[in-house]
Each structure stands twice: as C-alpha cells, then as structure tokens.
Short mmCIF file of C-alpha atoms in Angstrom, two decimals:
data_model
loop_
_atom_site.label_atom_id
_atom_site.label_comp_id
_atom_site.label_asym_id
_atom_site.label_seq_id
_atom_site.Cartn_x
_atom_site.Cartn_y
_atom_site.Cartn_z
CA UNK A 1 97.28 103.10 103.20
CA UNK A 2 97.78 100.75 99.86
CA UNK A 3 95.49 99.13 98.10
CA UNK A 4 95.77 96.33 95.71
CA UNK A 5 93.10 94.16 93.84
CA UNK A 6 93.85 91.05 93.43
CA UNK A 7 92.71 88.41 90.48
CA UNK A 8 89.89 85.99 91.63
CA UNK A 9 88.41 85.24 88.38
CA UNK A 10 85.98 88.21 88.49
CA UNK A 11 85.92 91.40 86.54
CA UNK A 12 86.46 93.53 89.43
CA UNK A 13 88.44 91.15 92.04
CA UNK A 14 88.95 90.63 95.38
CA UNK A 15 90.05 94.32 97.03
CA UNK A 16 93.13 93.84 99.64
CA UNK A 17 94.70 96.23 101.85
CA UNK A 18 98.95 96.01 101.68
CA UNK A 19 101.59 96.51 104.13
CA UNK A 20 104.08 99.11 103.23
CA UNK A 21 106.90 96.87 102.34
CA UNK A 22 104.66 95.36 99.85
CA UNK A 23 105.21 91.86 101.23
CA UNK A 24 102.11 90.97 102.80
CA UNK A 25 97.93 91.62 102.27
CA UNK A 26 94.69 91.37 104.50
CA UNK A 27 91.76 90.65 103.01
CA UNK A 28 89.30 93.86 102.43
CA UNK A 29 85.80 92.25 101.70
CA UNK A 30 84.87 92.58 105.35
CA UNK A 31 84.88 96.52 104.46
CA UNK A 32 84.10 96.44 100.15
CA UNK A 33 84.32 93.66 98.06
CA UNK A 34 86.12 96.22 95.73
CA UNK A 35 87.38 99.34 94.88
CA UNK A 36 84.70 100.68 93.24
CA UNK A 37 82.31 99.77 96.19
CA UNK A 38 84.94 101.13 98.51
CA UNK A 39 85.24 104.92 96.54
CA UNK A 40 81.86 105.19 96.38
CA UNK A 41 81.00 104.36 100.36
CA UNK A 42 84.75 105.97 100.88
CA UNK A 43 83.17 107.95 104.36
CA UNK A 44 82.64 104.94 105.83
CA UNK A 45 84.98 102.30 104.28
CA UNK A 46 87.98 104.69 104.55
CA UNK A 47 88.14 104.42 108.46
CA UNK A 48 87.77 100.96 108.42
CA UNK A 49 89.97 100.30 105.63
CA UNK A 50 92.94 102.35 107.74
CA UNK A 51 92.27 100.26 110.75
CA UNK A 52 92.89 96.85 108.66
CA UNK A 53 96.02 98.84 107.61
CA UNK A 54 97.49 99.23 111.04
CA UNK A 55 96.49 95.41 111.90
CA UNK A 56 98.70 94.46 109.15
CA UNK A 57 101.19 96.71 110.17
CA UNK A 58 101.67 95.40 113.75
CA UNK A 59 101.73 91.88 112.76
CA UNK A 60 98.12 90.79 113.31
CA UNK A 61 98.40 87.61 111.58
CA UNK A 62 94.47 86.99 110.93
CA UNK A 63 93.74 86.51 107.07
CA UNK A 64 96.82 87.93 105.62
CA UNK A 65 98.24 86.16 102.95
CA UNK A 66 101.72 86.99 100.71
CA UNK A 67 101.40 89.58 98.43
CA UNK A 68 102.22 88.59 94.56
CA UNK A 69 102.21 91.71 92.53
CA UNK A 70 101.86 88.67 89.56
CA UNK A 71 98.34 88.31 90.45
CA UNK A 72 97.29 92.12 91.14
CA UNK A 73 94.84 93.34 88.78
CA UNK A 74 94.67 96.70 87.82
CA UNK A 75 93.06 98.93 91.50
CA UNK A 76 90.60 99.53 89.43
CA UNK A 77 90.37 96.95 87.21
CA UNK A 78 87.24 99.04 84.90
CA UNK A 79 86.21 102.44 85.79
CA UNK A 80 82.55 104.30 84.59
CA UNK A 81 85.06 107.55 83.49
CA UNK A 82 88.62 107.45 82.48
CA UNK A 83 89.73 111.13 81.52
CA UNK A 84 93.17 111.62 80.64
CA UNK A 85 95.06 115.37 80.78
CA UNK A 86 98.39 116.75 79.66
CA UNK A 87 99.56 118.57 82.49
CA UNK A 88 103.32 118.54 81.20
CA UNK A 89 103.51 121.54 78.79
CA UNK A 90 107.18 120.64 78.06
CA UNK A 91 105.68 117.19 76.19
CA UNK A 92 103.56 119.33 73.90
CA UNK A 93 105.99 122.04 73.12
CA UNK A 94 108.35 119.28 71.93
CA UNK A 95 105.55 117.56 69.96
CA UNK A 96 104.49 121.01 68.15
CA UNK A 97 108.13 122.26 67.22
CA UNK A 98 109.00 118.43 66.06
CA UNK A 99 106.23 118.20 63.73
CA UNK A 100 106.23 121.93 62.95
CA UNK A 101 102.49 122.01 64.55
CA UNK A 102 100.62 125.33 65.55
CA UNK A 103 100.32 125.80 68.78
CA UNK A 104 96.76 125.11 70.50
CA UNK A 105 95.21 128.59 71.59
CA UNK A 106 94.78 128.48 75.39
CA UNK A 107 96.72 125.53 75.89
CA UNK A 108 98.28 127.06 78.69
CA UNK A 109 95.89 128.16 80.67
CA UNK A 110 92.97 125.73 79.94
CA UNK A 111 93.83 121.86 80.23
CA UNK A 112 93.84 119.80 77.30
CA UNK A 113 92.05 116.44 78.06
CA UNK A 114 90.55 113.69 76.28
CA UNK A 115 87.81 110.96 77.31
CA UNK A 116 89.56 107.46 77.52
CA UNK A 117 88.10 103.73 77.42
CA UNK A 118 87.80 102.95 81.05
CA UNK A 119 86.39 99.37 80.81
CA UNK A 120 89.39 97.37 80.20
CA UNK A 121 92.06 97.93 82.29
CA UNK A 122 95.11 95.24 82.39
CA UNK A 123 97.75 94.46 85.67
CA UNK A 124 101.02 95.51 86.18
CA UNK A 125 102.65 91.78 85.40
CA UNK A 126 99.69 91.40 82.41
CA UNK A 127 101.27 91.64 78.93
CA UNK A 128 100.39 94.17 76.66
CA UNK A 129 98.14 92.34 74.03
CA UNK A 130 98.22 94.20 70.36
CA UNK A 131 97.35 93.25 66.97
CA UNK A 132 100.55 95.02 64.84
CA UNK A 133 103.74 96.31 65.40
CA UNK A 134 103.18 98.18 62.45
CA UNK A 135 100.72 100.68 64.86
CA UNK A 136 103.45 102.05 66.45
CA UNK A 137 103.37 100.47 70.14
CA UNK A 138 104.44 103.20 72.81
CA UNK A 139 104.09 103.35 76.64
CA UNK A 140 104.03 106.04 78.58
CA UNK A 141 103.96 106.70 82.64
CA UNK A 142 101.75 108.81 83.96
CA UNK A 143 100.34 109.46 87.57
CA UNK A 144 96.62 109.24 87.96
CA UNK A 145 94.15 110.24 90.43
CA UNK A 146 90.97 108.37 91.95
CA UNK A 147 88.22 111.22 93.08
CA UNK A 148 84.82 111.04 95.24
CA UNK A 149 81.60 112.44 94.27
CA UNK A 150 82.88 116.26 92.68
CA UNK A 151 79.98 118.19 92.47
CA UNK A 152 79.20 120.00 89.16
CA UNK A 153 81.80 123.71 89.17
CA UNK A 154 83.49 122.58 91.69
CA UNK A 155 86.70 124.99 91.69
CA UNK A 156 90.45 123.81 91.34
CA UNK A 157 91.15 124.29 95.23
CA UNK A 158 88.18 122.42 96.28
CA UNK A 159 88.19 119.62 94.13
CA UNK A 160 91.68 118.72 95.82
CA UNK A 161 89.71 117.41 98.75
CA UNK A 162 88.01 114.83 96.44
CA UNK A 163 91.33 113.25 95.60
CA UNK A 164 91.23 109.58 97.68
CA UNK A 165 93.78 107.67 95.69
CA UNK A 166 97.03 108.32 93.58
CA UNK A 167 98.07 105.43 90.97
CA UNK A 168 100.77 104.99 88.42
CA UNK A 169 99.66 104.37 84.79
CA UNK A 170 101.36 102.91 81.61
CA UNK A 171 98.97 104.56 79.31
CA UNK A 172 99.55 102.57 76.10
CA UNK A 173 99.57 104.44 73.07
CA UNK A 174 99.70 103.55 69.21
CA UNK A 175 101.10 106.02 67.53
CA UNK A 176 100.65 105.18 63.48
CA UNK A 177 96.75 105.77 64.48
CA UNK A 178 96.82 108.91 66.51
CA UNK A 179 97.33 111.24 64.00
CA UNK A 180 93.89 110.55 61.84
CA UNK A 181 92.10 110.40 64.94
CA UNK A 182 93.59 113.71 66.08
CA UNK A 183 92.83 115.25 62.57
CA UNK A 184 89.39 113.81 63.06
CA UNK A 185 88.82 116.43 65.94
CA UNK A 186 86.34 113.97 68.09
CA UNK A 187 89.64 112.54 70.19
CA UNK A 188 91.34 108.72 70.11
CA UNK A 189 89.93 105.41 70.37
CA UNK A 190 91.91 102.88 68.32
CA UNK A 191 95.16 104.80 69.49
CA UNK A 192 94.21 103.56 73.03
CA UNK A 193 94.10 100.33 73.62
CA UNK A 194 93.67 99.00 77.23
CA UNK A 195 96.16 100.69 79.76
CA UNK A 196 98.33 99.38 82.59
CA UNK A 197 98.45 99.88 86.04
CA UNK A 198 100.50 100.04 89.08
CA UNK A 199 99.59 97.33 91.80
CA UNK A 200 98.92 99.88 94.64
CA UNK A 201 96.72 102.39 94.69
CA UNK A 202 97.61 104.91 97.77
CA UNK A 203 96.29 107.25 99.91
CA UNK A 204 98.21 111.48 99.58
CA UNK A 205 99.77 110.42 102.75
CA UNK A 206 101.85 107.64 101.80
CA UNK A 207 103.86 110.15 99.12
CA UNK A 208 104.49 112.07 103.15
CA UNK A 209 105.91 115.51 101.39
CA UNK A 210 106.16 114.45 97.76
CA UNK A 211 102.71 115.21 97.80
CA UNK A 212 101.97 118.93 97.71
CA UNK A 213 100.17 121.08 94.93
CA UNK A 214 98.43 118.66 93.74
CA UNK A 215 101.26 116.99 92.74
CA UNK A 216 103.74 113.91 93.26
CA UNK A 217 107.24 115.19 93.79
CA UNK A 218 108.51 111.99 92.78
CA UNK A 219 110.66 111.06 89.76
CA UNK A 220 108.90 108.43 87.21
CA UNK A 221 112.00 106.08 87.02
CA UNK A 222 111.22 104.34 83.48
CA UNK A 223 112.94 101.37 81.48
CA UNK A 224 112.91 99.37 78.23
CA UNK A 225 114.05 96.29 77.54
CA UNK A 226 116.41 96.87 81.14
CA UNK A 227 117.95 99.94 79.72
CA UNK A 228 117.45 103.28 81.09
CA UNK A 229 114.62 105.32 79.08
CA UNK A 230 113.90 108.32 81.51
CA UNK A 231 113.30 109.72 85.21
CA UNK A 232 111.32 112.72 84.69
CA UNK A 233 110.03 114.56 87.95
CA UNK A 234 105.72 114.34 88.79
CA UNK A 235 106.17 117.75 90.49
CA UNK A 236 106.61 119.46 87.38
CA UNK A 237 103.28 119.67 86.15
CA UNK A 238 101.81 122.78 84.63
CA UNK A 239 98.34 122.16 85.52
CA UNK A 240 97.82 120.01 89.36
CA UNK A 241 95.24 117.66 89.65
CA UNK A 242 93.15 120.06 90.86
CA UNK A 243 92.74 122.25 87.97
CA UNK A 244 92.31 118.95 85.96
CA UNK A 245 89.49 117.87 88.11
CA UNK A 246 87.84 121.00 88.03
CA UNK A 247 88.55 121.32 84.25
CA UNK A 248 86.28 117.85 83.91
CA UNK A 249 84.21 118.80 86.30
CA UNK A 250 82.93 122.50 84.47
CA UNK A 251 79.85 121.27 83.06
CA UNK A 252 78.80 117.74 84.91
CA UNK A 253 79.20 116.01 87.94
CA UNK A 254 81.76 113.40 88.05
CA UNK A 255 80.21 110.18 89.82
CA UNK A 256 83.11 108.74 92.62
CA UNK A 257 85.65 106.01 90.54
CA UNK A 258 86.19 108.73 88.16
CA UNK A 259 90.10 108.03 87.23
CA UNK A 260 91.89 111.53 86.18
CA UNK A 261 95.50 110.88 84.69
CA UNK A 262 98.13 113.58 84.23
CA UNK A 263 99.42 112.60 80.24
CA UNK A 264 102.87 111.49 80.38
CA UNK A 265 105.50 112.78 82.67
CA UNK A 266 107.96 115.36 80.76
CA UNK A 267 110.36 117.64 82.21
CA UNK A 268 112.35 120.59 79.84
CA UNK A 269 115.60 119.20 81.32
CA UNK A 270 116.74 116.52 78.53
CA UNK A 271 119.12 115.21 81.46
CA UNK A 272 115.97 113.62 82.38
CA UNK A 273 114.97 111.38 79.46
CA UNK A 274 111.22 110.83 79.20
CA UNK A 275 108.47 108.32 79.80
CA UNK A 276 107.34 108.08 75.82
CA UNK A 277 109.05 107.15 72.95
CA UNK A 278 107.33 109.60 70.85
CA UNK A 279 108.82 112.15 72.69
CA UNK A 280 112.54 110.67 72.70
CA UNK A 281 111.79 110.38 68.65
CA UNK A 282 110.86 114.32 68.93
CA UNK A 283 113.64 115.69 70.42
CA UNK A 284 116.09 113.13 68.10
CA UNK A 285 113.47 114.99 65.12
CA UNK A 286 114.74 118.59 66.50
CA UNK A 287 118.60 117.79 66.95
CA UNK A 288 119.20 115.12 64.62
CA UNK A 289 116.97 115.92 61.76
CA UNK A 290 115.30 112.67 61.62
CA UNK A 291 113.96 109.98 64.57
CA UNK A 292 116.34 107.01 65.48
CA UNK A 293 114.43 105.23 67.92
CA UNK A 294 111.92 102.84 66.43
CA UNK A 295 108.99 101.77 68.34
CA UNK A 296 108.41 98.89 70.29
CA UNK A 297 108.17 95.24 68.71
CA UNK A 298 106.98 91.74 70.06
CA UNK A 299 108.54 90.57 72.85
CA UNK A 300 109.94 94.10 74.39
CA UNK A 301 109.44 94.60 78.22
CA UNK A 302 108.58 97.95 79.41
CA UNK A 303 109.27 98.83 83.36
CA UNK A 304 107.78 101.68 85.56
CA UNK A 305 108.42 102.63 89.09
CA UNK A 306 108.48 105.43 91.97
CA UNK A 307 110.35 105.34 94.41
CA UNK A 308 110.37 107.33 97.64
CA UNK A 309 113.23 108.97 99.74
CA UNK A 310 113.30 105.70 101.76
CA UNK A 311 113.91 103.93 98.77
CA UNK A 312 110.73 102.18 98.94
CA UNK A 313 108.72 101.39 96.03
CA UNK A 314 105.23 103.60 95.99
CA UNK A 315 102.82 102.07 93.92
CA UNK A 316 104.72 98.91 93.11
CA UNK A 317 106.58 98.57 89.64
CA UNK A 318 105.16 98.01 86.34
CA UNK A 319 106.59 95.11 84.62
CA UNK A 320 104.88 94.11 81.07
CA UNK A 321 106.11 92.24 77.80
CA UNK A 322 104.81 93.41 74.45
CA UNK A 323 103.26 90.48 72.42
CA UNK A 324 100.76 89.85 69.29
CA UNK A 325 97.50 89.29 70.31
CA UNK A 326 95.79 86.17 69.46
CA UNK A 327 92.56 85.14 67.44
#
C-alpha cells in the first residue's frame, strides 16, 4: 500500500491512498483524515486503508482523482519525534580520516543518533528555502521509518514489528554550522533546517524482497543539477532499523508517528558515489589533498529516487530547487 498526503491548505493535509503506478489516488478521510490519525489508530485504519488500496487497484472509479506528486506534501507533513541515526559506518569512517577526527568509542556497536526538528517538514516538488549559500547547503538521501506505539526496552528484534511505513528523506544539511554545534556536544539545530520528503510513504511489502533485515535492498539513485552524484545500496547498513528503534527506545516510550531515519546512505565501494556532498568533498580531502566540489548555490536542483526490480519508482522521486529565502 502507498500513501501520499496531499496539500489542502492545512498543516497536516488531506491523507490519500495511491495506486502502484503512481498515476491515480482515492481519497482516505473516510478511514483518517491524516497520517498521523491513521499511525496512531493503525489496527484499525490499516485494514481499511488496504481495502481502498485494492479498489483503486481494480479500477473502482469512485473518488479517485489524478495523482500530482506537485501537490504532495511531505506523508507526514510534522511529526511529535524526528530522530535521525547513522547506520552507514562507511560515511563516518570517511568523515573521521578526512578531517583527521578520533574515532567515537562504541560507535560500532551502539548507534549514533541525534534528535531532529520534526515540525516543519517540506514536499518532494517544494523548494528548499535557505537564508545563505555561504552555510554550506548539502542534501543527503536517507531512508526513514514510521513506527507504532514501541513500548519502553523494547529489544532490536521486536521493535521490527512496530515498523508501519518506509519513506525516502532529503535530510538537508548546512554544513558551515555543523561543526560548532557538534563541538557544542548538545547536537544540531541551525545545521537542520526543514527536510524533504518522498511523496509515498509504503508499507515493508511494497519493497517485496528488498525488504529484509531491517533494511531496503534498494540502491538510492541520486542527482544534481541532472548529473549523476551517487547510487549507494540501503542494504548496507551497519545498524537495521531495528537496533535504531530500540536504541531510541532504551529509556522512553516512543508515542506512534515517531519518524526514525537511517543518516545518509554510504557504501565503502567508491564505484558507488554517495548521497552527500560532504562526503564526495571527503574522499576528494583523502586522495586529492584538498575538496573540489563546492556546495550547492541558488538555483541548483537536487533529485532522489528508488527504484525497484520492475523498474518502478518506490516512494516517488524527489525533485527540489535550491533558492534564497525571502523576508
């Protein structure tokens, strides 16, 4: 099942189911006005959510409408808790031996995770608002998961069962302010602004076999300004969203519309680019001396999407523009 919201001049839109060829949309509200209602009554809104999903499927005509990715808001266009990971190991290595860092005790057996501004997300088509290019603009993919009610301790295995929804993320990143913030030790706010999303948010079974381990076994196919940046593979994740889940899980309950994100996609293969520019700038740092690539300026377009073995798109592309925000 796929799940879009669309924009209907509220904060949290009008939920729509979407056929699989992304062409067409029934209207949800019979079931949950939105996403968030939806998650959080997901026993009883999932059945009925799957049965509007088969309607649309065989052709039922009754309140569909075309489906404009231009006017999807974000799934879940504000969350109550946004926690963001960085399952890729391969991203950090680079970053440490790039900037000559010490490596973070533990970091490979306990998850490193921040708390992120959930309150503000932006659509796939929306353009990515900022006040300087002189903050270092970056995007970078990740995949993202939407969870239940996880109880307090819940362990890694269980907490898999709590997974509902799998969405692509442009986590936007400015990278002149991350390092004071990092330094700072209490985590980033001004070096996250509002993040992107994917149109569709899906159910495990739409990825069919890419999904397995807690992971999508799906390459991240990236691009900037219609040049190839990266296709690094979602399967190679250190820690699966499992282990995240329970890692934000140890010590509280996390309430259902809880988003957790995997930090970019990176794989060790440099065959497969990446999904940041700070980490195309570190490996440049470690084989050239010095970065080449500059960061991204007004007007750049940034493009994200997954495809499946049947070529079909999985979450929908990304497809933003760069520009200065206003007053």
């Amino acid at each position: 099942m796929k799940l879009a919201t669309l924009k209907n001049g509220s904060r949290d839109g009008q939920l729509v189911v979407v056929s699989r060829d992304m062409t067409r949309a029934m209207d949800a509200s019979t079931v949950a006005p939105t996403l968030q209602h939806a998650i959080e009554n997901w026993a009883t809104a999932e059945p009925r959510l799957q049965n509007l999903a088969r309607q649309l499927e065989e052709g039922d005509s009754r309140q569909t409408l075309a489906f404009d990715p231009a006017q999807a808001m974000a799934p879940l266009p504000r969350a109550y808790q946004w926690c963001d990971g960085s399952a890729f190991l391969s991203h950090g290595a680079l970053m440490q031996k790039a900037f000559n860092l010490e490596p973070i005790e533990g970091a490979d057996r306990t998850p490193l995770m921040y708390q992120g501004a959930g309150d503000d997300f932006i659509g796939p088509r929306d353009d990515i608002e900022l006040p300087s290019e002189s903050q270092g603009i970056d995007f970078e993919g990740e995949f993202v998961v939407l969870v239940d009610d996880v109880p307090m301790g819940c362990t890694a295995d269980d907490a898999l069962s709590h997974i509902k929804l799998i969405l692509q993320i442009n986590d936007v990143s400015l990278r002149a302010l991350a390092p004071r913030e990092m330094r700072t030790g209490f985590g980033f706010l001004q070096a996250k602004p509002s993040s992107s999303f994917a149109p569709l948010a899906i159910t495990p079974d739409e990825l069919g076999a890419a999904w397995r381990d807690g992971r999508v076994h799906l390459p991240l196919h990236v691009e900037w300004n219609g040049e190839w940046f990266g296709q690094p593979h979602g399967g190679q994740m250190n820690f699966h969203f499992g282990e995240l889940i329970a890692h934000a899980a140890l010590t509280r309950r996390l309430r259902a519309g809880t988003l957790i994100g995997s930090g970019t996609v990176s794989n060790a293969e440099r065959s497969a680019g990446s999904a940041c520019i700070a980490e195309r700038r570190a490996i440049e740092m470690i084989e050239q001396g010095a970065a080449q690539t500059g960061f991204m300026r007004f007007g750049d377009r940034v493009r994200m999407d997954v495809v499946g073995s049947d070529g079909q798109s999985m979450f929908g592309p990304i497809e933003q523009r760069v520009v200065k925000a206003q007053g």
